[in-house]
Amino acid sequence: MTNIMTVPNLFTVREESSDSQIRLAVSRQEEVALLALAVQGIARKDTQGELLGVAVPASSRTTLLQYEFTAKVGIDGENVVLDADGDGGYVVRVPQFVFVGYDKPRFEDPIENNGAISWLSPEIEETEMVNAVLSEDNQRDYIELHLDELQSQAESFYTGIITSVDSSAQVTFEFAQ
């Protein structure tokens, strides 16, 4: 017969977590994603410690943050206006293009390179770097850089809908500036 002696665990970990979520409203959206842009890059931020306005050697910090996501751009379909032109055709008035959202955002763990006395320089906040990547300025850039493709896709999308109902319809477009 073997005696097995059990030793009580002296060190334990007590863990508690909670998550409370309230859905305040659900609203219908008529946003139409016309383009999905695959975006990837590396964001870099540098800081330098200073003493009396003079840069201190070996006090720098550098953080690199690799990211990728799909940016979706399109229109608010609720604001599209379709009018008959009187000659059997239609005029589609397309509102300004909008940023619809992100899909599958992925941010890698940041890579940091800190100098020997980097405590003299301010910490680099990863959250600020993520917010800069996902900023409204970048969202506007995605639209401006792909304006021709957005217009072409809007024409194709609405022409397909209209000609599926009336195959002989002539469709013209007016785009908001």
C-alpha positions as a printed Julia matrix, in Angstrom:
177×3 Matrix{Float64}:
   0.0    0.0     0.0
   1.36   3.37   -1.01
   0.76   6.46    1.02
   0.4    9.55   -1.06
   0.74  12.67    0.91
  -0.98  15.72   -0.47
   0.36  19.14    0.3
  -2.19  21.91    0.35
  -1.58  24.61   -2.19
  -0.24  27.54   -0.21
  -0.35  30.01   -3.07
  -3.6   30.54   -4.89
  -4.78  33.11   -7.31
  -8.17  34.64   -7.01
  -9.43  36.07  -10.25
 -12.63  37.89  -10.98
 -13.83  39.61  -14.08
 -17.06  40.95  -15.41
 -18.45  42.53  -18.53
 -21.63  44.58  -18.62
 -23.12  45.59  -21.92
 -26.3   47.46  -22.71
 -27.68  47.87  -26.2
 -29.22  51.31  -26.22
 -30.58  51.31  -29.73
 -30.65  49.45  -32.97
 -31.09  51.61  -36.04
 -31.4   50.66  -39.66
 -28.6   51.79  -41.92
 -28.68  52.07  -45.67
 -24.95  52.45  -46.15
 -23.64  50.85  -49.3
 -20.01  49.73  -49.34
 -18.79  50.18  -52.9
 -15.09  49.43  -52.36
 -13.13  47.36  -49.88
  -9.52  48.54  -49.61
  -6.88  46.19  -48.23
  -4.62  48.39  -46.11
  -1.42  47.41  -44.35
   1.48  49.37  -43.03
   3.88  50.14  -40.23
   3.34  53.18  -38.03
   6.42  54.7   -36.4
   6.67  57.12  -33.52
   9.86  58.58  -32.04
  10.39  60.63  -28.9
  13.57  62.28  -27.65
  14.39  63.33  -24.11
  15.51  66.91  -23.65
  17.17  68.78  -20.83
  16.76  72.55  -20.92
  15.71  72.31  -24.58
  18.75  70.27  -25.65
  18.37  66.7   -26.91
  19.99  64.19  -24.55
  21.91  61.38  -26.27
  20.67  57.81  -25.61
  17.31  59.1   -24.32
  15.25  58.33  -27.41
  12.34  55.93  -27.78
  11.08  54.41  -31.01
   7.94  52.31  -31.41
   6.91  50.46  -34.56
   3.36  49.16  -34.94
   2.46  46.85  -37.83
  -1.2   46.83  -38.89
  -3.61  45.57  -41.5
  -7.35  45.92  -42.11
  -9.95  46.29  -44.81
 -11.35  49.81  -45.15
 -14.84  50.04  -46.62
 -15.94  53.17  -48.47
 -19.21  53.91  -50.23
 -22.36  55.99  -49.89
 -25.28  56.53  -47.58
 -27.94  54.91  -49.77
 -30.72  56.77  -47.98
 -29.5   60.01  -49.6
 -29.39  58.72  -53.18
 -32.07  60.41  -55.29
 -33.51  58.77  -58.41
 -35.52  60.97  -60.79
 -37.09  60.29  -64.18
 -35.63  62.66  -66.79
 -38.81  62.82  -68.95
 -37.23  61.03  -71.92
 -37.57  57.5   -70.56
 -34.29  57.74  -68.7
 -33.24  58.29  -65.13
 -30.92  60.64  -63.29
 -29.21  59.22  -60.21
 -27.98  61.88  -57.78
 -25.25  60.35  -55.63
 -24.37  62.04  -52.31
 -20.82  62.52  -51.09
 -18.91  59.32  -50.56
 -18.45  58.24  -46.96
 -16.28  55.96  -44.94
 -18.46  52.95  -44.03
 -16.18  51.06  -41.65
 -13.3   48.7   -40.98
 -13.25  44.96  -41.32
 -10.79  42.57  -39.68
  -8.45  45.13  -38.11
  -5.26  43.52  -36.82
  -2.49  45.28  -34.94
   0.68  43.38  -34.05
   2.41  43.81  -30.71
   4.53  46.96  -30.95
   8.28  46.73  -31.38
  10.14  49.14  -29.13
  13.7   50.4   -29.21
  14.59  52.46  -26.17
  17.86  54.21  -25.45
  19.85  53.54  -22.29
  18.36  56.53  -20.5
  15.02  56.58  -22.31
  13.26  57.34  -19.03
  14.02  60.98  -19.87
  11.68  60.86  -22.88
   7.9   60.56  -22.75
   6.28  57.13  -23.04
   4.8   56.27  -26.44
   1.15  55.29  -26.18
   0.12  52.43  -28.46
  -3.52  53.55  -28.28
  -2.59  56.95  -29.74
  -0.77  55.22  -32.58
  -3.81  53.02  -33.34
  -6.11  56.07  -33.25
  -3.8   57.89  -35.68
  -3.91  54.95  -38.11
  -7.73  54.83  -37.92
  -8.17  58.64  -37.96
 -10.8   60.61  -39.87
  -8.02  62.22  -41.92
  -6.98  58.8   -43.2
 -10.63  57.92  -43.87
 -10.97  61.04  -46.05
  -7.74  60.1   -47.84
  -9.12  56.66  -48.72
 -12.1   58.34  -50.38
 -10.06  61.01  -52.21
  -7.48  58.52  -53.49
 -10.17  56.24  -54.91
 -12.74  58.77  -56.12
 -12.69  57.56  -59.74
 -13.21  53.93  -58.68
 -16.02  54.94  -56.32
 -17.84  56.84  -59.05
 -17.4   53.98  -61.51
 -18.66  51.43  -58.98
 -21.68  53.62  -58.06
 -22.56  53.9   -61.75
 -22.25  50.16  -62.23
 -24.25  49.4   -59.07
 -27.22  51.69  -59.79
 -27.23  51.07  -63.56
 -27.52  47.34  -62.83
 -30.48  47.89  -60.51
 -32.32  50.23  -62.89
 -31.73  48.22  -66.07
 -32.86  45.03  -64.35
 -36.29  46.68  -64.13
 -36.18  48.61  -67.43
 -33.54  47.22  -69.79
 -33.84  50.13  -72.24
 -33.45  52.87  -69.64
 -30.75  55.47  -70.13
 -29.08  56.29  -66.82
 -27.09  59.44  -66.07
 -25.34  60.36  -62.84
 -24.71  63.49  -60.83
 -22.15  63.23  -58.05
 -22.06  65.57  -55.05
 -18.89  67.57  -54.69
